[in-house]
Amino acid sequence: MKRVTLLAEVQQDVCRGCKVCEKVCPVYAISVTDRKAKVKEDACRGCTNCESRCPFHAIKMVKREKPFTIGVDASQYDSGKIRELCEKAHLNPEQVICYCVGVRAEEVAAAIMAGAKTPDEISSVTGIRTGCTIECIQPLLRLIQAAGIELKRDENGWQWYGVTPTAWTLPEDVVQKYNKRGFYFEEDKQLLDRVVHTNPKGEEKK
Amino acid sequence: MNYTELMHEPIKPILPKPSQYGIDPSLVKARVSEMPGMVSLYLRELFPDLPPVLLPGGPDAIKNVRKAAEEALMKVDMSMIKPEHSVNVLASHHGFTLFGGEPYAELLKAIRDVVEKRTGCRDIRLRAGVGMRFRETEEYIKRYGLDTYYNGKAIGVAPIDEGIPIETEIGTLYGIKKVYDADWIIHAHHTDVREVHFHRQVDKAVKPFGMSYARCETRSTYHQNLGPRAANFTARAIFESKFVQSKFAFAAFLNCGPHGVIGADCDNDLYALNDRATFVGCQLYGKIMTLFGEIDKCIAVLDFPCPVPYVFSAGVIYANFTGANTDLYDMESPLPPYTWYTEAFYRRNGQPLLEETPPMNPAIRMCVHNYAWTGYPSEFFSKNIPTVVVGEEQGKLFDTDSMNIGYMDYAVTARSTEQAMQFAYNVTGTDKVIIFDGAMGGMNVSESLAKLLIEKAPEVSERVDNVLLPKWLKQRGVDISILNRNK
Ligand code: SF4
Ligand code: SF4
């Protein structure tokens, strides 16, 4: 859940139509037509990516006159199904996966159950990946993949490239080769598994 | 014990700096080190075995850093770089916050000059990576004149910039394309321990390959996919890849201790340098970190031009102080009181998912946020530690940061530094104060806390040397013989 208080505003006289903003917006709220960037006000989630990467400093973040709140209420969805999906992605439903906005795995699972199919659609309804926009991409992709939805990268944008290794996919030879160097692979996997399988009452399931 | 001999006038802290991530420096009306009852402790008096420093020092300090850098750079093999080649010097934002930032900038200047002189190569560029403040290194590049020094070829790069897939032994990871768009790369970093709560001083010298030089997918792998003690392998996987190895020329490091810049260390073998950095990180920083763990109660003050977790005192960042109730170096304890893994594992009701999760340092009775920047998700800090922010402007600034929309939901504001401190004294009932203001060579604290630290330092020093250091190094498989190799 996120309170959206900011809006990106393009200074048309400074914009040179380079399209960098378009490539870094996690929710596709800004795009370039006729060599000028335009923001879809309702779609902007105020993450500041466009403002931070525009090479010509053409974008300013302004306070919205009418801030609004976005979010998906996970309690409205079947908790068993939410847990199933989260566990498949090796996440506990209650765990936070976006540190800026505070979105938990269960909220993303609920968004998927409500019909969101892509990272940008999920960001748009939950607010995940509209804070720092960098740290939560993997759990987000993991949850979409766990739901059986095919991930299709936008070749024209830099929004995201692909899923990466997890504790559960590390090759055994790598684990053996490096665990003497202070990398606690196996122990950490066990810790993550304990987190995943802890239920609302605090009981741990093997 | 003669306490007064060891208590000095407060050290002048780093000045507020203009930045889009902080309030205007003119709004910082008072520094806590100027308040009554504050003194400074010099680290080399607390721990006499700390090596001498080049900086802080006299008027020649920066010149001496430059000289050390040049000497170290003369020793590495640069024969792979030909005059017609291109070279990217890779830097990270944290280097610029160390000791005012000038020594790191000087290292970067020395690298450019020596590489050009020794190889005849003229296409030398600077690529300076950031964390979550995407314009941060752009600000430093301008502040230290690196754009002109690198003939206009100095840019800041961010984890959402165009990426490049890198095949590694654990699968595909992603780097930033502009980091690797040269024939050779030079890794310019420092031995400051910084986020020991994250990297646990494991492969710290390699970490920027999974952070400052990497795309968001890779950073997210580190912070979400592998676990708190395995995460740093992400960086090693990238560094070990054929792609990176084919471009890696050498590493040039600023050697830092908690008390200042000790020298420079360059090597074609990053792992040899890594072992030396691990030793410095465990031995020199380990003592002050362990000493901070002896503080029973205190008011922690943030007073430095940096985001909340990165403000520092005696080389230790605030995020590490929030974990000083545990031994952050001890690999046996899986979760430190604060990392993103820890933060993630809290329930909706505010309780941790796993019972044994250590709480944020209970010795911190209150945090007075006199001056610190936005640009890092910090809600967890104000949620778990009572926080007073000085001045409405700072509160408002945090409210406009997309990473900190909730920070002020849990913090209160005070009109002035004096009032914030008075409130903290009244509510906590302690007059022990530790100031994270980046003071160089020592730390600014209240007299009462100074007394406690002076009392505890000798025992801590002995414990680290005899018990903890051997354990920490063993847990990291550090090859001790490599430490003696000619640097
Ligand atoms: S990044 Fe800046 S200059 Fe480029 S299209 Fe967007 S607003 Fe215009
Ligand atoms: S969501 Fe972010 S990147 Fe997109 S238009 Fe708004 S501020 Fe810019």
XYZ file of C-alpha atoms and ligand atoms in Angstrom:
709
model
C 0.000 0.000 0.000
C 1.356 3.410 -0.924
C 0.261 6.982 -0.548
C 1.127 8.641 -3.845
C 2.003 12.238 -3.096
C 4.334 13.133 -5.938
C 4.000 13.625 -9.668
C 6.626 13.902 -12.395
C 6.370 17.091 -14.426
C 8.247 17.546 -17.714
C 9.601 20.957 -18.604
C 8.796 20.813 -22.272
C 11.340 23.460 -23.264
C 14.186 21.464 -21.708
C 13.167 17.973 -22.913
C 15.093 16.729 -25.936
C 13.128 13.566 -26.562
C 15.952 11.156 -25.757
C 13.563 8.541 -24.258
C 15.651 7.657 -21.200
C 12.685 8.435 -18.942
C 10.531 6.037 -20.934
C 13.049 3.234 -20.431
C 13.315 3.617 -16.646
C 9.707 4.192 -15.614
C 8.604 1.036 -13.771
C 4.924 1.658 -14.552
C 5.131 3.059 -18.097
C 3.630 6.358 -17.021
C 5.899 8.503 -19.161
C 6.460 8.255 -22.887
C 7.812 10.311 -25.724
C 5.775 11.431 -28.684
C 6.840 14.082 -31.192
C 10.214 14.296 -29.415
C 8.665 15.408 -26.134
C 8.039 13.394 -22.981
C 4.552 13.338 -21.502
C 3.378 11.983 -18.166
C 0.098 10.140 -17.676
C -0.782 11.804 -14.409
C -3.069 9.081 -13.070
C -0.491 6.395 -13.806
C 2.591 8.087 -12.276
C 3.523 6.563 -8.906
C 6.068 9.233 -7.977
C 9.145 7.008 -7.914
C 11.466 9.759 -9.276
C 13.316 7.431 -11.692
C 12.639 9.667 -14.681
C 13.683 12.772 -12.753
C 16.888 11.072 -11.557
C 17.983 9.753 -14.932
C 16.921 12.429 -17.387
C 20.289 13.516 -18.809
C 19.011 17.058 -19.303
C 17.328 17.605 -15.938
C 14.052 18.218 -17.726
C 11.839 16.638 -15.080
C 10.757 18.006 -11.740
C 8.902 16.138 -9.031
C 6.006 18.196 -7.732
C 3.582 17.642 -4.897
C 0.236 16.362 -6.061
C -2.732 18.559 -5.337
C -4.765 15.444 -4.660
C -2.632 12.658 -3.195
C -4.202 9.201 -3.336
C -3.559 5.754 -1.882
C -3.061 2.562 -3.828
C -2.963 -0.982 -2.491
C -4.519 -4.420 -2.631
C -6.163 -5.735 0.525
C -4.819 -9.275 0.901
C -7.434 -10.144 3.542
C -10.048 -10.107 0.779
C -8.429 -13.130 -0.895
C -8.166 -16.811 0.023
C -5.339 -16.992 2.559
C -4.575 -20.616 1.671
C -4.036 -19.741 -1.962
C -1.944 -16.705 -1.062
C 0.267 -18.874 1.124
C 0.589 -21.497 -1.574
C 1.726 -18.960 -4.146
C 4.150 -17.252 -1.766
C 5.686 -20.526 -0.635
C 6.168 -21.570 -4.226
C 8.210 -18.387 -4.667
C 10.078 -19.218 -1.410
C 8.522 -16.315 0.457
C 6.505 -16.027 3.632
C 3.215 -14.196 2.935
C 3.890 -11.760 5.769
C 7.441 -10.887 4.810
C 8.195 -7.437 3.462
C 9.624 -7.510 -0.046
C 9.721 -3.775 -0.778
C 11.511 -1.819 1.953
C 10.494 1.636 0.749
C 6.762 1.144 0.425
C 6.454 -1.756 2.854
C 4.683 -4.101 0.427
C 4.516 -7.683 1.732
C 4.564 -10.852 -0.365
C 0.879 -11.467 0.361
C -0.118 -8.160 -1.228
C 1.683 -9.019 -4.454
C 0.126 -12.485 -4.416
C -3.288 -10.869 -3.971
C -2.605 -8.470 -6.856
C -1.780 -11.445 -9.070
C -4.968 -13.196 -7.951
C -6.851 -10.009 -8.809
C -5.563 -10.262 -12.356
C -2.285 -8.294 -12.522
C 0.109 -10.141 -14.808
C 3.232 -8.033 -15.284
C 5.680 -6.283 -12.938
C 4.386 -2.872 -14.034
C 0.754 -3.804 -13.459
C 1.600 -5.101 -9.990
C 3.619 -1.970 -9.171
C 0.773 0.145 -10.352
C -1.774 -1.423 -7.995
C 0.399 -2.151 -4.932
C 3.155 0.488 -5.077
C 5.932 -2.103 -4.970
C 8.991 -0.947 -6.924
C 7.969 2.694 -6.820
C 10.349 3.636 -3.991
C 14.004 2.949 -4.720
C 12.782 0.813 -7.655
C 15.766 -1.537 -7.515
C 15.727 -3.898 -4.558
C 12.381 -5.668 -4.900
C 12.526 -6.750 -8.526
C 13.568 -10.364 -7.855
C 10.830 -11.366 -5.367
C 8.362 -9.631 -7.665
C 9.531 -11.671 -10.672
C 9.656 -14.831 -8.530
C 6.011 -14.403 -7.508
C 4.839 -13.830 -11.081
C 6.788 -16.876 -12.224
C 5.409 -18.973 -9.346
C 1.912 -18.066 -10.528
C 2.722 -19.718 -13.845
C 2.643 -16.446 -15.773
C 5.191 -16.160 -18.563
C 7.612 -13.295 -18.062
C 8.241 -11.307 -21.202
C 10.893 -8.650 -21.141
C 10.414 -5.337 -22.922
C 13.361 -5.261 -25.314
C 13.048 -1.504 -25.742
C 13.160 -0.660 -22.053
C 15.531 -1.148 -19.147
C 12.759 -1.848 -16.612
C 13.955 -5.392 -15.910
C 16.072 -8.015 -17.650
C 15.352 -11.357 -16.007
C 15.206 -13.667 -13.014
C 18.492 -14.444 -11.279
C 19.847 -17.262 -9.042
C 18.387 -17.987 -5.612
C 19.496 -19.985 -2.565
C 17.517 -22.875 -3.998
C 19.239 -22.942 -7.392
C 22.927 -22.676 -6.448
C 24.994 -25.479 -8.006
C 26.306 -27.927 -5.421
C 29.911 -27.645 -6.641
C 29.867 -23.880 -6.078
C 28.491 -24.380 -2.583
C 31.227 -26.883 -1.773
C 33.985 -24.820 -3.354
C 33.318 -21.588 -1.503
C 31.730 -22.428 1.824
C 35.096 -22.303 3.582
C 35.466 -18.668 2.569
C 32.752 -17.444 4.901
C 29.763 -18.013 2.611
C 27.139 -19.832 4.666
C 25.069 -21.086 1.728
C 23.422 -24.143 3.239
C 22.809 -22.549 6.629
C 21.236 -19.482 5.027
C 18.992 -21.622 2.849
C 17.774 -23.362 5.998
C 17.147 -19.979 7.626
C 15.184 -18.746 4.603
C 13.191 -21.976 4.563
C 12.317 -21.525 8.232
C 11.066 -18.011 7.474
C 9.020 -19.242 4.502
C 7.349 -21.993 6.502
C 6.561 -20.057 9.674
C 2.807 -19.681 9.982
C 0.739 -16.853 11.511
C 0.859 -18.537 14.917
C 4.619 -18.663 14.871
C 4.783 -22.409 14.300
C 7.389 -23.683 11.899
C 6.455 -26.373 9.413
C 9.238 -28.605 8.067
C 42.769 6.395 35.662
C 43.296 9.933 34.439
C 40.224 10.467 32.337
C 40.686 14.148 31.645
C 43.994 13.615 29.865
C 42.189 11.484 27.312
C 39.268 13.878 26.842
C 39.849 16.620 24.302
C 37.991 19.537 22.812
C 35.346 18.239 20.387
C 36.702 17.622 16.883
C 35.179 19.889 14.253
C 32.812 17.605 12.348
C 32.338 17.393 8.589
C 30.367 20.439 7.434
C 26.854 20.112 6.018
C 27.010 19.841 2.243
C 24.692 21.135 -0.442
C 22.855 18.242 -2.072
C 19.470 17.438 -3.482
C 19.256 14.728 -0.796
C 19.630 17.008 2.213
C 18.317 20.287 3.546
C 20.126 23.484 2.647
C 23.301 23.686 4.792
C 22.211 27.107 6.079
C 19.287 25.391 7.818
C 21.660 23.385 9.991
C 21.859 25.964 12.766
C 23.735 23.979 15.403
C 25.947 20.920 15.647
C 25.592 18.638 18.634
C 29.361 18.505 19.172
C 29.161 22.215 20.083
C 26.678 21.571 22.891
C 27.815 21.730 26.522
C 29.353 18.585 27.968
C 30.775 17.184 24.721
C 34.364 16.029 24.359
C 36.330 14.023 21.884
C 38.326 10.828 22.254
C 41.218 10.169 19.918
C 41.167 6.629 18.605
C 44.929 6.156 18.776
C 44.798 7.015 22.460
C 42.048 4.471 23.059
C 43.780 1.825 20.948
C 47.502 2.661 20.855
C 48.257 -0.152 18.396
C 46.307 1.539 15.587
C 48.775 2.409 12.809
C 49.697 6.036 12.057
C 47.586 7.856 9.477
C 48.311 10.095 6.512
C 44.979 11.866 6.951
C 43.824 13.662 9.046
C 47.158 15.407 9.265
C 48.860 18.685 8.562
C 48.547 20.807 5.445
C 50.383 18.101 3.476
C 47.838 15.387 4.261
C 46.253 15.220 0.800
C 49.653 15.435 -0.876
C 50.780 12.489 1.203
C 47.718 10.472 0.199
C 48.539 11.277 -3.412
C 52.136 10.168 -2.942
C 51.083 6.884 -1.332
C 48.633 6.257 -4.171
C 51.259 6.926 -6.820
C 53.783 4.664 -5.139
C 51.273 1.814 -4.876
C 50.202 2.346 -8.494
C 53.806 2.124 -9.672
C 53.988 -1.432 -8.309
C 51.109 -3.031 -10.218
C 51.360 -4.597 -13.653
C 49.739 -2.344 -16.244
C 51.358 -3.973 -19.275
C 48.006 -5.242 -20.542
C 46.874 -1.663 -21.221
C 48.081 -0.444 -24.633
C 48.044 3.169 -25.829
C 45.175 2.496 -28.234
C 42.983 0.882 -25.559
C 40.177 2.346 -23.479
C 40.045 2.094 -19.698
C 37.157 2.566 -17.270
C 38.108 3.516 -13.734
C 35.264 2.230 -11.566
C 34.375 4.095 -8.404
C 31.648 3.871 -5.765
C 29.704 6.601 -4.033
C 30.695 5.622 -0.474
C 34.341 6.481 -1.134
C 33.326 10.112 -1.435
C 31.796 10.251 2.017
C 34.985 9.079 3.721
C 36.913 11.749 5.553
C 35.306 14.549 3.605
C 35.617 12.728 0.273
C 38.810 14.434 -0.847
C 41.189 11.500 -0.287
C 39.129 9.178 -2.485
C 38.875 11.831 -5.177
C 42.668 12.169 -4.961
C 43.081 8.417 -5.461
C 40.897 8.629 -8.574
C 42.988 11.489 -9.912
C 46.220 9.611 -9.215
C 44.935 6.533 -11.060
C 44.176 8.568 -14.171
C 47.579 10.254 -14.176
C 49.675 7.173 -13.460
C 47.825 4.978 -15.969
C 48.306 7.597 -18.661
C 51.948 8.063 -17.764
C 52.800 4.374 -17.566
C 50.776 3.043 -20.501
C 50.428 5.961 -22.889
C 46.688 5.289 -22.917
C 44.636 8.485 -23.190
C 41.102 7.140 -23.317
C 40.612 6.888 -19.563
C 37.104 7.355 -18.226
C 35.527 7.485 -14.791
C 32.367 5.498 -14.093
C 31.108 6.228 -10.597
C 28.383 3.930 -9.292
C 25.687 4.858 -6.799
C 23.393 3.177 -4.334
C 19.872 4.513 -4.387
C 20.579 8.195 -4.829
C 20.995 8.102 -8.577
C 22.520 11.552 -8.890
C 24.856 11.251 -5.923
C 28.115 10.603 -7.761
C 27.244 13.286 -10.302
C 27.332 15.690 -7.359
C 30.726 14.382 -6.182
C 32.186 14.433 -9.694
C 31.422 18.151 -9.859
C 32.429 18.898 -6.273
C 35.889 17.402 -6.701
C 36.447 18.576 -10.276
C 36.660 15.033 -11.600
C 34.786 15.956 -14.767
C 37.537 18.303 -15.889
C 40.254 15.997 -14.544
C 38.935 13.154 -16.680
C 38.590 15.462 -19.714
C 34.801 15.381 -19.592
C 34.755 11.581 -19.477
C 33.390 11.198 -15.948
C 29.826 10.000 -15.399
C 27.638 8.658 -12.647
C 26.000 5.316 -13.402
C 22.876 3.910 -11.749
C 21.436 0.407 -11.330
C 18.504 1.223 -13.603
C 20.733 2.251 -16.513
C 21.048 0.012 -19.557
C 22.194 -3.453 -18.534
C 24.365 -6.235 -19.824
C 23.881 -9.948 -19.022
C 26.891 -11.611 -17.419
C 27.135 -15.408 -17.390
C 28.422 -16.649 -14.037
C 28.917 -20.029 -12.414
C 25.599 -19.646 -10.587
C 23.600 -18.353 -13.571
C 22.965 -15.073 -15.389
C 23.457 -11.843 -13.466
C 23.359 -8.299 -14.832
C 25.915 -5.524 -14.891
C 25.596 -1.900 -15.964
C 26.571 -1.630 -19.633
C 28.527 1.612 -19.274
C 30.703 0.079 -16.571
C 32.012 -2.485 -19.015
C 32.174 -0.486 -22.245
C 35.975 -0.259 -22.270
C 38.808 -2.680 -22.992
C 39.941 -2.615 -19.356
C 38.451 -1.876 -15.973
C 40.229 -0.657 -12.844
C 38.404 -1.211 -9.554
C 38.917 1.808 -7.285
C 37.681 1.287 -3.765
C 38.577 1.500 -0.057
C 38.935 -0.706 3.020
C 36.355 1.157 5.097
C 34.131 -1.622 6.515
C 30.864 0.267 6.167
C 27.982 -2.217 5.805
C 29.418 -5.024 7.886
C 25.817 -5.857 8.818
C 25.243 -6.712 5.145
C 28.520 -8.144 3.841
C 29.737 -9.384 7.242
C 33.264 -8.481 6.128
C 33.200 -11.402 3.700
C 34.655 -10.558 0.281
C 34.107 -6.892 1.036
C 36.647 -5.778 -1.550
C 34.685 -7.629 -4.239
C 31.268 -6.311 -3.219
C 30.969 -3.382 -5.687
C 30.807 -5.891 -8.580
C 27.454 -6.944 -7.159
C 26.444 -3.415 -6.126
C 27.895 -0.195 -7.564
C 28.694 -1.806 -10.916
C 25.559 -3.930 -11.142
C 21.994 -3.613 -12.334
C 18.990 -3.732 -10.026
C 18.430 -7.451 -10.763
C 21.807 -8.251 -9.254
C 21.372 -5.967 -6.256
C 18.011 -7.569 -5.646
C 19.643 -11.006 -5.852
C 22.043 -9.903 -3.136
C 19.404 -8.423 -0.871
C 16.587 -10.885 -1.410
C 17.660 -14.203 -2.947
C 20.573 -15.807 -1.133
C 20.356 -15.193 2.610
C 22.196 -12.839 4.955
C 25.533 -14.710 5.040
C 25.664 -16.024 1.475
C 24.536 -12.831 -0.266
C 27.972 -11.474 -1.035
C 28.663 -14.417 -3.276
C 26.625 -12.519 -5.874
C 29.534 -10.099 -6.218
C 32.134 -12.870 -6.396
C 30.133 -14.706 -9.047
C 30.213 -11.617 -11.260
C 33.882 -10.911 -10.603
C 34.805 -14.535 -11.341
C 32.944 -14.523 -14.662
C 34.973 -14.883 -17.841
C 33.580 -11.579 -19.027
C 34.792 -9.551 -16.044
C 38.085 -11.421 -15.800
C 38.795 -10.605 -19.448
C 38.551 -6.901 -18.653
C 39.954 -6.669 -15.129
C 43.313 -4.884 -15.007
C 43.877 -4.232 -11.311
C 42.393 -2.817 -8.130
C 43.453 0.397 -6.404
C 42.304 0.867 -2.831
C 42.463 3.621 -0.279
C 43.513 1.925 2.938
C 41.324 3.269 5.712
C 41.092 2.609 9.404
C 38.453 3.950 11.758
C 40.795 6.833 12.534
C 41.808 7.958 9.045
C 43.552 7.130 5.796
C 46.474 4.790 6.391
C 47.746 4.499 2.818
C 46.992 2.988 -0.573
C 47.016 -0.629 -1.696
C 47.064 -1.732 -5.343
C 47.107 -5.256 -6.678
C 46.444 -7.229 -9.856
C 45.157 -9.984 -7.603
C 41.929 -8.729 -6.056
C 41.682 -11.698 -3.715
C 45.091 -10.977 -2.191
C 43.981 -7.409 -1.594
C 40.682 -8.757 -0.308
C 42.469 -10.802 2.356
C 44.424 -7.770 3.490
C 41.223 -5.705 3.570
C 39.513 -8.418 5.625
C 42.343 -8.296 8.110
C 42.171 -4.483 8.375
C 38.390 -4.648 8.628
C 38.426 -7.230 11.410
C 41.416 -6.011 13.384
C 41.204 -2.233 13.218
C 37.465 -1.736 12.955
C 36.673 -4.800 15.058
C 37.975 -3.093 18.177
C 35.878 0.027 17.913
C 32.799 -1.990 16.946
C 33.278 -4.256 19.932
C 33.791 -1.227 22.159
C 30.513 0.251 20.910
C 28.875 -2.970 22.047
C 29.881 -2.076 25.613
C 27.673 1.018 25.650
C 24.803 0.229 28.012
C 22.557 3.189 27.241
C 22.872 6.310 25.169
C 21.350 8.960 22.961
C 22.581 8.503 19.385
C 22.902 11.681 17.351
C 22.884 11.804 13.546
C 24.833 14.829 12.322
C 26.448 14.095 8.963
C 25.762 14.750 5.253
C 24.690 11.203 4.412
C 21.538 9.066 4.536
C 20.398 7.893 7.993
C 22.156 4.476 8.152
C 25.457 5.807 6.769
C 26.273 8.647 9.161
C 29.350 7.585 11.072
C 31.368 7.896 14.233
C 34.914 6.543 14.552
C 34.527 4.875 11.160
C 31.431 2.958 12.270
C 28.169 3.690 10.489
C 24.935 4.140 12.420
C 23.428 0.996 10.842
C 26.230 -0.996 12.456
C 25.717 0.741 15.779
C 22.082 -0.394 15.683
C 23.545 -3.923 15.650
C 26.244 -3.335 18.275
C 24.269 -5.448 20.770
C 25.548 -8.455 18.790
C 28.911 -9.402 17.280
C 28.338 -8.510 13.627
C 31.566 -10.242 12.588
C 30.559 -13.565 14.114
C 29.306 -15.692 11.243
C 27.629 -18.127 13.630
C 24.771 -15.685 14.242
C 22.586 -15.783 11.145
C 20.647 -12.558 11.401
C 22.081 -9.247 12.587
C 19.645 -6.849 14.279
C 19.470 -4.878 11.058
C 19.823 -5.851 7.415
C 17.153 -5.948 4.790
C 16.842 -9.655 5.437
C 16.119 -8.883 9.095
C 13.776 -6.062 8.194
C 11.909 -8.306 5.762
C 11.327 -10.924 8.421
C 9.037 -8.794 10.593
C 5.348 -9.603 10.696
C 2.391 -7.331 10.121
C 2.058 -6.997 13.909
C 5.601 -5.678 14.227
C 7.008 -8.885 15.726
C 9.723 -10.919 13.994
C 8.763 -14.121 12.162
C 11.573 -15.991 13.900
C 11.674 -15.604 17.662
C 15.461 -15.460 17.911
C 15.758 -12.357 15.700
C 17.843 -9.887 17.715
C 16.231 -6.483 18.370
C 17.828 -3.224 17.216
C 20.452 -2.195 19.788
C 18.411 -1.604 22.960
C 21.190 0.644 24.317
C 20.014 3.350 21.907
C 17.319 4.956 24.031
C 16.689 7.731 21.555
C 17.966 8.985 18.235
C 18.336 12.726 17.677
C 18.348 13.312 13.945
C 20.049 16.699 13.816
C 21.182 16.384 10.205
C 21.010 13.426 7.815
C 19.907 12.865 4.253
C 17.134 11.068 2.471
C 17.742 8.485 -0.258
C 17.750 5.247 1.677
C 14.661 3.441 3.015
C 14.894 4.346 6.704
C 11.427 3.771 8.121
C 12.676 0.693 9.997
C 14.974 2.940 12.053
C 12.318 5.409 13.219
C 9.854 2.552 13.731
C 12.187 0.718 16.104
C 14.115 3.531 17.783
C 12.384 6.626 19.234
C 13.488 9.424 16.899
C 13.431 13.216 17.143
C 14.094 15.101 13.918
C 15.348 18.671 14.221
C 13.473 21.248 12.165
C 10.326 21.039 10.119
C 12.328 21.296 6.891
C 13.940 17.919 7.450
C 10.621 16.330 8.240
C 9.154 17.776 5.062
C 12.112 16.630 3.004
C 11.628 13.048 4.184
C 7.949 13.269 3.301
C 8.899 14.020 -0.300
C 11.285 11.078 -0.618
C 9.739 8.084 -2.361
C 11.856 5.792 -0.153
C 10.844 7.463 3.099
C 7.183 8.301 2.856
C 6.725 6.573 6.259
C 9.835 7.817 8.130
C 8.051 10.747 9.750
C 5.015 8.594 10.656
C 7.127 7.341 13.559
C 9.334 10.358 14.337
C 8.585 13.621 16.102
C 10.086 16.997 15.278
C 11.741 19.519 17.572
C 12.228 23.153 16.668
C 15.909 23.309 17.554
C 18.896 21.108 18.268
C 18.952 22.337 21.868
C 15.322 21.400 22.405
C 15.767 18.009 20.765
C 18.674 17.232 23.085
C 16.808 18.485 26.142
C 13.841 16.299 25.233
C 16.140 13.305 24.784
C 17.841 13.901 28.159
C 14.492 14.233 29.914
C 12.864 11.195 28.357
C 15.780 8.778 28.445
C 17.275 9.794 31.769
C 20.784 9.312 30.404
C 23.413 11.893 29.567
C 25.538 9.480 27.548
C 25.649 10.806 23.992
C 27.393 9.454 20.903
C 27.548 11.713 17.865
C 27.674 10.280 14.342
C 29.175 13.337 12.679
C 32.133 11.828 10.821
C 34.678 13.589 13.054
C 38.125 12.632 11.755
C 40.638 10.758 13.885
C 38.398 10.433 16.903
C 34.826 10.609 18.012
C 32.657 13.206 19.644
C 30.794 11.962 22.701
C 29.524 13.281 26.024
C 31.865 13.215 29.005
C 29.906 10.476 30.707
C 30.147 8.211 27.684
C 33.814 9.098 27.188
C 34.501 7.835 30.700
C 32.828 4.506 30.003
C 34.668 4.033 26.706
C 38.041 4.869 28.283
C 37.394 2.307 31.003
C 36.380 -0.459 28.633
C 38.886 0.052 25.795
C 41.885 -1.917 27.189
C 39.849 -5.042 27.894
C 38.113 -4.836 24.497
C 41.450 -4.467 22.746
C 42.775 -7.579 24.431
C 39.618 -9.572 23.759
C 39.681 -8.716 20.053
C 43.379 -9.581 19.686
C 43.280 -12.826 21.605
C 39.818 -14.256 21.208
C 37.671 -12.569 18.576
C 40.138 -11.791 15.776
C 41.415 -15.388 15.451
C 37.804 -16.601 15.383
C 36.674 -14.017 12.809
C 39.595 -14.726 10.464
C 39.132 -18.475 10.747
C 35.456 -18.149 9.867
C 36.483 -16.289 6.704
C 39.247 -18.641 5.645
C 41.706 -15.768 5.348
C 45.143 -16.862 4.183
C 47.317 -15.206 6.829
C 50.486 -15.669 4.769
C 49.079 -13.389 2.094
C 48.948 -10.561 4.598
C 52.699 -10.427 4.762
C 53.160 -10.355 1.022
C 54.713 -7.165 -0.222
C 51.892 -4.681 -0.723
S 14.786 11.711 -20.313
Fe 14.492 13.905 -20.177
S 15.137 14.742 -22.129
Fe 14.930 12.539 -22.394
S 12.839 12.327 -23.173
Fe 12.714 12.095 -20.986
S 12.270 14.149 -20.199
Fe 12.949 14.366 -22.306
S 6.307 6.509 -12.035
Fe 8.383 7.238 -11.665
S 9.462 7.114 -13.604
Fe 7.276 6.925 -14.015
S 6.642 8.987 -14.521
Fe 6.245 8.733 -12.351
S 8.095 9.435 -11.331
Fe 8.603 9.159 -13.490
